[in-house]
Coordinates of C-alpha atoms (C1' of nucleotides) in Angstrom, one line a residue:
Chain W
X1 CA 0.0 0.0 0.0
X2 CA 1.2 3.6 -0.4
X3 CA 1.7 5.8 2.0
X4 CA -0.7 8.4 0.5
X5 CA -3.6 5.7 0.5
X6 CA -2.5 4.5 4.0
X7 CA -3.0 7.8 5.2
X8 CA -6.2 8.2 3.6
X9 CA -7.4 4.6 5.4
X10 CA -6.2 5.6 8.6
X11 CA -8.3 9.0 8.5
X12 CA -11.2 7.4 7.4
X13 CA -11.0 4.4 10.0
X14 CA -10.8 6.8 12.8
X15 CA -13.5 9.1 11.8
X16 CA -15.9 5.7 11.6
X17 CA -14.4 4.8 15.2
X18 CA -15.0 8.4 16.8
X19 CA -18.2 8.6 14.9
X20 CA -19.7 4.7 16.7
X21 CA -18.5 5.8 19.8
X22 CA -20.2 9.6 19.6
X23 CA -17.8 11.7 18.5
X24 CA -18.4 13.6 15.4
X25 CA -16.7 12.2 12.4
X26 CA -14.9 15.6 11.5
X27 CA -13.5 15.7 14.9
X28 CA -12.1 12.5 14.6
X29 CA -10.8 13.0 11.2
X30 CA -9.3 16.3 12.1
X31 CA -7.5 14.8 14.9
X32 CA -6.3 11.7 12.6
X33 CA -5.1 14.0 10.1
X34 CA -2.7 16.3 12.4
X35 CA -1.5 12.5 14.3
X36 CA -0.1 11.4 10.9
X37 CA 1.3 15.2 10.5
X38 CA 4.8 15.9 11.7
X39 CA 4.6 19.7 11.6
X40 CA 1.8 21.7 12.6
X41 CA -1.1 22.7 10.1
X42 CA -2.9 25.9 9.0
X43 CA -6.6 25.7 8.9
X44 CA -6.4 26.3 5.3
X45 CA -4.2 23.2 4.9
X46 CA -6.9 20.5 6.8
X47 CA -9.7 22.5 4.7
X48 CA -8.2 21.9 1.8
X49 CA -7.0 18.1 2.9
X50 CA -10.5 17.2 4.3
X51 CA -12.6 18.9 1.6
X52 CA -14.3 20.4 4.9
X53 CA -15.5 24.5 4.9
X54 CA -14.3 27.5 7.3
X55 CA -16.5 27.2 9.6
X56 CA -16.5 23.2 10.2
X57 CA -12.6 23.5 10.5
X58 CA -12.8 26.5 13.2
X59 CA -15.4 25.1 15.2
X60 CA -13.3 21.4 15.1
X61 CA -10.2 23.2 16.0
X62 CA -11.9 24.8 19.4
X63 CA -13.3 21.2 20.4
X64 CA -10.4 19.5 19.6
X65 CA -8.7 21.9 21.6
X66 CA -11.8 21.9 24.3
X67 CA -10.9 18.0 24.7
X68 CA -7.3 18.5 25.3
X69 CA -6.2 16.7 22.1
X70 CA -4.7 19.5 20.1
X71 CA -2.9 23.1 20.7
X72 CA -2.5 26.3 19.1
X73 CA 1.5 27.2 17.8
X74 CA 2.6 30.2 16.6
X75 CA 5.0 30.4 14.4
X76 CA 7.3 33.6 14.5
X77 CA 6.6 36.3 12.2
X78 CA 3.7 34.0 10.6
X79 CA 0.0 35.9 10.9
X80 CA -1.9 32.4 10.9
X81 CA -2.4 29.9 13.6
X82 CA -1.0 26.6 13.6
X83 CA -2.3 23.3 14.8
X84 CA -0.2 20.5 16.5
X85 CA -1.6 17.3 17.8
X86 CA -0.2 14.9 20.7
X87 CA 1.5 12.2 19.1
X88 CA 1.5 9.7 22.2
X89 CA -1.1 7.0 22.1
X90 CA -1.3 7.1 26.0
X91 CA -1.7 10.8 26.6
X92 CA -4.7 10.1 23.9
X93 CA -6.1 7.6 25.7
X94 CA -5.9 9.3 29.0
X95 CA -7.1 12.3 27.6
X96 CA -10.3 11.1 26.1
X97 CA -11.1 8.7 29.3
X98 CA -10.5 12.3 31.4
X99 CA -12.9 14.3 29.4
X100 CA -15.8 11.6 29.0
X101 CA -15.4 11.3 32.9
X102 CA -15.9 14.5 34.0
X103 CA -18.6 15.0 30.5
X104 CA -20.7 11.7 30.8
X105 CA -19.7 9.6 33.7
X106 CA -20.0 11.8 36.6
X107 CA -23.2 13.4 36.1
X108 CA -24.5 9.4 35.9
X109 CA -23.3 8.8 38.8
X110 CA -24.1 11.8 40.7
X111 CA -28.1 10.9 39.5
X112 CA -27.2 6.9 40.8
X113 CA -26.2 8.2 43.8
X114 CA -29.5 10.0 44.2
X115 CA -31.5 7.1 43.0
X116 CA -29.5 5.1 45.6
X117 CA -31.5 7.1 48.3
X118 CA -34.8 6.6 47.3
X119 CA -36.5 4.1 50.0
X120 CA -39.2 1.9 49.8
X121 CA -40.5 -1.3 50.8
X122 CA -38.3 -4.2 49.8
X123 CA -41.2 -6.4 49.8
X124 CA -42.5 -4.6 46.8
X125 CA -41.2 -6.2 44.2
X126 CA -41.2 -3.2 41.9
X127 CA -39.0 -1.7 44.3
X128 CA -36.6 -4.5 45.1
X129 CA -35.8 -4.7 41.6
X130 CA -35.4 -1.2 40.8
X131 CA -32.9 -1.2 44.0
X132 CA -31.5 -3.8 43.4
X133 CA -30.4 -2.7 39.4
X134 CA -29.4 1.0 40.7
X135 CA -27.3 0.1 43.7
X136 CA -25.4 -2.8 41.6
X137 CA -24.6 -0.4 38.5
X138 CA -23.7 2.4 40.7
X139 CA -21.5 0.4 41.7
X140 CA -20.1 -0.8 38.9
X141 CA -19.7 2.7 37.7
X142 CA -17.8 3.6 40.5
X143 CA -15.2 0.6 40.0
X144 CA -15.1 2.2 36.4
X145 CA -14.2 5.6 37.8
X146 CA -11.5 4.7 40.1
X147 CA -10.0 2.6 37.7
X148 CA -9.7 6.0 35.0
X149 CA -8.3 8.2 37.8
X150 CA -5.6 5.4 38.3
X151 CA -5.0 5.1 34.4
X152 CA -5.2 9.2 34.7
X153 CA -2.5 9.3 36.5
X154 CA -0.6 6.4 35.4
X155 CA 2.8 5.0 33.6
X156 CA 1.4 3.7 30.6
X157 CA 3.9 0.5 30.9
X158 CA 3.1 0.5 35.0
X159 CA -0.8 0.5 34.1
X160 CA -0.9 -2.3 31.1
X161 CA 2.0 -4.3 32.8
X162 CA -0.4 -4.7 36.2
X163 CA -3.6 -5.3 34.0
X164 CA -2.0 -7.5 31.6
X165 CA -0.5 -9.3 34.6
X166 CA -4.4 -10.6 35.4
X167 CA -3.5 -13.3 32.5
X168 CA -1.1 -15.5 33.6
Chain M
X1 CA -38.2 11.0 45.7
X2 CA -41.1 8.7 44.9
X3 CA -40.2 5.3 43.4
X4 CA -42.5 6.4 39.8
X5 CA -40.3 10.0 39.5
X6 CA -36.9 8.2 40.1
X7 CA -37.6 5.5 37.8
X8 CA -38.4 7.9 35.3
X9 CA -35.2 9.3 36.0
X10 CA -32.8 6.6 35.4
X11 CA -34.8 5.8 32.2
X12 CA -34.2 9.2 31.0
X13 CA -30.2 9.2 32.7
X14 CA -30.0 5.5 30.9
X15 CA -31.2 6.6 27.6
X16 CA -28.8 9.7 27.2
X17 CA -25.7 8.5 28.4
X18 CA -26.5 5.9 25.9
X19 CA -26.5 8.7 23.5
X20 CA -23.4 9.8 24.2
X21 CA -21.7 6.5 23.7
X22 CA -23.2 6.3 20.4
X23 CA -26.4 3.6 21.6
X24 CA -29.9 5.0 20.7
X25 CA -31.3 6.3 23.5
X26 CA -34.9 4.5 22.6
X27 CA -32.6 1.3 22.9
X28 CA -31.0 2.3 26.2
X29 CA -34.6 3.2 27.7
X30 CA -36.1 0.1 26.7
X31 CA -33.0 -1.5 28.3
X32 CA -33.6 0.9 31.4
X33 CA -37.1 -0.1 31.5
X34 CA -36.6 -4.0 31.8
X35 CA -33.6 -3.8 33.7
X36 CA -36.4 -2.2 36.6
X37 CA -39.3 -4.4 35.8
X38 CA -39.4 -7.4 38.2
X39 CA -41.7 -9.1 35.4
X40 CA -41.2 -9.7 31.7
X41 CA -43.1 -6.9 29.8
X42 CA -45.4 -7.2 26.2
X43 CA -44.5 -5.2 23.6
X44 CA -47.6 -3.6 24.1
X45 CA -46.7 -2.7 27.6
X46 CA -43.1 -1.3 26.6
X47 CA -45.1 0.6 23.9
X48 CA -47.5 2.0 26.7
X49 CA -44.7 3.1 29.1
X50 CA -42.3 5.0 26.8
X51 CA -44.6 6.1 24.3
X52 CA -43.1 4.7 21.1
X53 CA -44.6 3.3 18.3
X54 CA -45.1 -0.4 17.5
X55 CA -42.6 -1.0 14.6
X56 CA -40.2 1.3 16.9
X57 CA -41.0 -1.3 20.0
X58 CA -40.3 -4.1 17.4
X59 CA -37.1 -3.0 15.9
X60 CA -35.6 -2.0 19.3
X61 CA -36.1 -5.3 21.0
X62 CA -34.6 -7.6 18.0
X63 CA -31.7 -5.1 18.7
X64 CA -31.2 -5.4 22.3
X65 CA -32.1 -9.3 21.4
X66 CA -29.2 -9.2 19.0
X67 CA -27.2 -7.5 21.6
X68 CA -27.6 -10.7 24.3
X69 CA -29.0 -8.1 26.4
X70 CA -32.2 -9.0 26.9
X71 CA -34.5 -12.5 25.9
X72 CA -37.7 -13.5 24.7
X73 CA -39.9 -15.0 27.1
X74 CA -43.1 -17.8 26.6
X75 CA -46.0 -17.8 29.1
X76 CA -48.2 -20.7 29.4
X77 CA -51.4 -20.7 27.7
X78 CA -50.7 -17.3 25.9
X79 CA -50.3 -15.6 22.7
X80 CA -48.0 -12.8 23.6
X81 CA -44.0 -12.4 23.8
X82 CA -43.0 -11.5 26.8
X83 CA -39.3 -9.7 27.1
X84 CA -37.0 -9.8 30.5
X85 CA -33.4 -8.6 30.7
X86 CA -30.3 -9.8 32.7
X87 CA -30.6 -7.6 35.7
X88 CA -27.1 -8.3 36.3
X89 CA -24.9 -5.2 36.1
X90 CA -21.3 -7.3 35.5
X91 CA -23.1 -9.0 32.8
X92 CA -24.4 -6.5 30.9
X93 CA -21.1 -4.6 31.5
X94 CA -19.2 -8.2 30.0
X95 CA -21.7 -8.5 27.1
X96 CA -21.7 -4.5 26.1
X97 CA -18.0 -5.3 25.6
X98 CA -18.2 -8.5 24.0
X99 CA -20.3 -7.4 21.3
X100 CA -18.6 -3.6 21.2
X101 CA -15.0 -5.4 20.7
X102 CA -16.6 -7.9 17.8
X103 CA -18.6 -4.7 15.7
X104 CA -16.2 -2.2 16.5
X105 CA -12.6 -2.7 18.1
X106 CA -12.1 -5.9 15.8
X107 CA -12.5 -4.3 12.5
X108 CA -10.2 -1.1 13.5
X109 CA -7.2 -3.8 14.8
X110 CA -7.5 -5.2 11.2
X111 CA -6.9 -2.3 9.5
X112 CA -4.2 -1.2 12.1
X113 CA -2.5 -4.1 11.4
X114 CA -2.4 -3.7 7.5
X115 CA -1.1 0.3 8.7
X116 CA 1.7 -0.7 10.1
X117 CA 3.2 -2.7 7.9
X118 CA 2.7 -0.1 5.5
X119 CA 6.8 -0.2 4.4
X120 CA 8.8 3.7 3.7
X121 CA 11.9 5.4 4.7
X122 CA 12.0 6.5 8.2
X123 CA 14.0 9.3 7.1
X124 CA 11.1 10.5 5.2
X125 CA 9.1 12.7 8.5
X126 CA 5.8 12.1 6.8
X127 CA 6.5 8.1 7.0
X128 CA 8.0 8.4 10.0
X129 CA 5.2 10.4 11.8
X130 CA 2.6 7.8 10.5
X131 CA 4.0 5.3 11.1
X132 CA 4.7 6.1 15.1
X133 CA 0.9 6.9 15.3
X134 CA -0.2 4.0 13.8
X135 CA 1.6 1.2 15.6
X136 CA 1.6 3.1 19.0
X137 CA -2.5 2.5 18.2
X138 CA -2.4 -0.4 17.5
X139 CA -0.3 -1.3 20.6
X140 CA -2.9 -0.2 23.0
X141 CA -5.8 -1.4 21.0
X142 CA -4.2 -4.7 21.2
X143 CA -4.1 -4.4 25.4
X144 CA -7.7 -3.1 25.4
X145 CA -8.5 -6.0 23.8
X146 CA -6.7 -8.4 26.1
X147 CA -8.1 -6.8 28.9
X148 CA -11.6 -7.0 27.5
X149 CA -10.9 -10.6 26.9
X150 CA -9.5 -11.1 30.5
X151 CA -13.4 -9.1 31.4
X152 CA -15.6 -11.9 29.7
X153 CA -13.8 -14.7 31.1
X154 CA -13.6 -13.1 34.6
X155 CA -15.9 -13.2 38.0
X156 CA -16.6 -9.6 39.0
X157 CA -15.0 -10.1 42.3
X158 CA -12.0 -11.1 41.1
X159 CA -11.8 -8.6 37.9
X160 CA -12.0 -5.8 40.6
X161 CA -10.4 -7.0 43.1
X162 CA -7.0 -7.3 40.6
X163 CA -7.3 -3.5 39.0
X164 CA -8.6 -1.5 42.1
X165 CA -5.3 -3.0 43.8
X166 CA -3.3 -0.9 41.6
X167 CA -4.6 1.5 44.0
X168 CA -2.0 1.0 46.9
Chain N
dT1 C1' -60.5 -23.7 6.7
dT2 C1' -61.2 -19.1 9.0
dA3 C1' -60.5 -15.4 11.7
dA4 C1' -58.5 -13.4 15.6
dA5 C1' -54.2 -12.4 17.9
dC6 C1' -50.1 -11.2 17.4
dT7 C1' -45.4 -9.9 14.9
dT8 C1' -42.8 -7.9 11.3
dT9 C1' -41.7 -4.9 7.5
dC10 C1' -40.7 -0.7 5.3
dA11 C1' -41.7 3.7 2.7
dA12 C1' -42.7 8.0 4.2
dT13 C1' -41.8 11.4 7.6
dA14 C1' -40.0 13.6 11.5
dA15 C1' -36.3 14.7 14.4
dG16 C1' -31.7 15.4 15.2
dT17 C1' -27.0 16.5 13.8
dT18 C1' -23.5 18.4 11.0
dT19 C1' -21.9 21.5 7.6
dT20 C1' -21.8 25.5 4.8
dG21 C1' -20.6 30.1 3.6
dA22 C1' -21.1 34.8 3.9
dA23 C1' -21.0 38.4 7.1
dA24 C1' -19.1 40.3 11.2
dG25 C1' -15.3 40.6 14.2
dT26 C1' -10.4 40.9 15.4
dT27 C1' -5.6 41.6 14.9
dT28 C1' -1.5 43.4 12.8
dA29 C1' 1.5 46.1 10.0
dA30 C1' 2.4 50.1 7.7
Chain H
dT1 C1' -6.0 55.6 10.8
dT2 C1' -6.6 52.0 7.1
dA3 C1' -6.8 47.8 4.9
dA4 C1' -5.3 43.3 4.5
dA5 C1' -4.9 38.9 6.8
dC6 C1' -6.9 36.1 9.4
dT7 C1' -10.7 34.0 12.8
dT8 C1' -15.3 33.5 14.6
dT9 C1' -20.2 33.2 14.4
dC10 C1' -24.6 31.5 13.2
dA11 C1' -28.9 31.0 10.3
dA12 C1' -30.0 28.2 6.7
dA13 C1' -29.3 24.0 4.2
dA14 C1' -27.8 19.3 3.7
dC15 C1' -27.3 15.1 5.6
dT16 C1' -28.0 11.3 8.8
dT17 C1' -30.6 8.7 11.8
dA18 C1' -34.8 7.4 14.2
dT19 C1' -39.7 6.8 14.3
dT20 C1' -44.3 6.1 12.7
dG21 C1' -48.2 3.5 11.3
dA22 C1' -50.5 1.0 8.1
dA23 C1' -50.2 -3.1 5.4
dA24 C1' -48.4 -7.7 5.0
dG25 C1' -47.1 -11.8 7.3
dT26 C1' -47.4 -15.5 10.7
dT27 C1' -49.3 -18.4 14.2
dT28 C1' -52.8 -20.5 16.8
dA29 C1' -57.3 -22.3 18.2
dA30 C1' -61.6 -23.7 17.0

DNA sequence: TTAAACTTTCAATAAGTTTTGAAAGTTTAA
DNA sequence: TTAAACTTTCAAAACTTATTGAAAGTTTAA
C-alpha cells in the first residue's frame, strides 16, 4: 500500500471509530489527520486536505482543543495559527477517558447516587428490583471511575504491565 | 423521591448516556425499563410506558435481542412475547464489551495491522510520523482487547479485586 | 379452513445533527 | 488611521438517523 492511500485509510477508519463511539466524524478526522502530521497545520491546509469548509474546520479546531487533544502554535513572524496534535497514544487515551469522565460519567453517577437514596419497601417487588439494578450499577460505575483516575494518572507501561499481569 | 419520578429518572439518565456512547437512546430506555421491571413486559406494555410506536418497539427489542441483552420470554397458555433482561450489572457490562470489541474494536485492529506494515523510509518525516501513530495504536488497541478478553472470562469479584489494587 | 391475535416490515416522515458560507469581528503592520 | 490577513459566528441547508403506522405476514385455536 502507499503511503498516500495509507494515510487516507487511517483517517477514514478513525473518523468511523470516533463517529460509533459519539464523537463527530470531522472531529475524529481532524484529529487523525494532524496524528499522521509531523509539523503543525494551517486551517487552510486540513480545509483543503478534508474537503471540509471554514467554519466546520474552526469550530473542530476549538473542540479539539476543548478536549485537550490538540494546541494552538505560533510560528514567528507567521499571521496564521497553527495546529499540533499529541503524538502519544497514552496521553490520547488518557485524555479522552479524562474528558468523558468529567462529560458523561460523573453526572451518571451523581443521579445513581441519588437514586440510591430513594426508600421503599423491599417487599414490593417493583421496588426490590429497581434497588436492586441502581445500587449494583452504581456500583459498577464507581469501579469504572477509580479505575480512569488510576490510568489518569498512570505509567502507561506501569498500568498495562499490572492489568496484563491478570492473565497469567 | 417517589419510586415512579426516580424510575423515570434513570430511564431518562440511561437513555442519554447511551447517546453519548453512540447507543440509541430508545434502545437504552427500553433497556432501562426492563432492567427495573421485576416481570417480563409485552411489547404492548413497553409501547405504553415510553410512548413509542409499534414497529419502533419491534425494531428495538430484535436489537437489544441481538445484543444478548435481553430475551424473549413464553407464558403458558398465551399468545403474547414476553421480554426480560439480565438484571445483572457485571453482565451487561461483559456482554456491552463483548459485542462492542466484535462490531467495532475488531475491525479497527485489522486495518491497524495492515497500517503498520505499510513499508517507507523512516528518514522521510511524513512516514516516520505515521508510522509512530499508527503502531503506537495499534499497541494499546491490542491491550484493550486483552483486557476485555480477560473481562468476559472473569468473576466480578475477582476482575475488581486485581485493577482496584493498583490503587495502593 | 377461517379469523382473531399477534409480529414484522418498510416507505414516508420527523427529528436530530452536521456543515456551509457569507458576514461580522479581530488583529496586525504600515 | 486603514486595509489586508486572518478568525469567529450563526442561520439556513444538507445530511443522517430514528420513528411512525398501516399493510403484509405469521401463528394458533376452534
Amino acid at each position: 500500500m502507499e503511503l498516500a492511500e495509507a494515510k487516507q485509510k487511517f483517517i477514514e477508519s478513525w473518523g468511523k471509530l470516533g463517529s460509533e463511539w459519539g464523537i463527530n466524524r470531522t472531529m475524529a478526522q481532524v484529529h487523525a489527520l494532524l496524528l499522521i502530521s509531523p509539523a503543525p497545520l494551517t486551517t487552510e491546509e486540513i480545509m483543503e486536505t478534508l474537503s471540509i469548509s471554514r467554519g466546520n474546520a474552526n469550530m473542530t479546531l476549538r473542540d479539539l482543543i476543548g478536549w485537550g487533544l490538540i494546541e494552538k502554535q505560533h510560528k514567528a513572524g507567521e499571521r496564521k495559527e497553527y495546529f499540533y496534535a499529541d503524538k502519544d497514544a497514552w496521553n490520547i487515551a488518557r485524555q479522552v477517558a479524562k474528558e468523558r469522565r468529567k462529560r458523561e460519567l460523573d453526572p451518571v453517577v451523581k443521579i445513581l447516587d441519588e437514586l440510591s437514596k430513594v426508600e421503599g419497601d423491599m417487599k414490593d417487588p417493583e421496588f426490590a428490583t429497581f434497588h436492586k439494578s441502581v445500587t449494583d450499577i452504581n456500583k459498577l460505575a464507581k469501579n469504572v471511575d477509580k479505575t480512569i483516575e488510576t490510568m489518569i494518572n498512570a505509567e502507561e507501561n506501569w498500568f498495562w504491565g499490572s492489568i496484563l499481569k491478570m492473565f497469567k
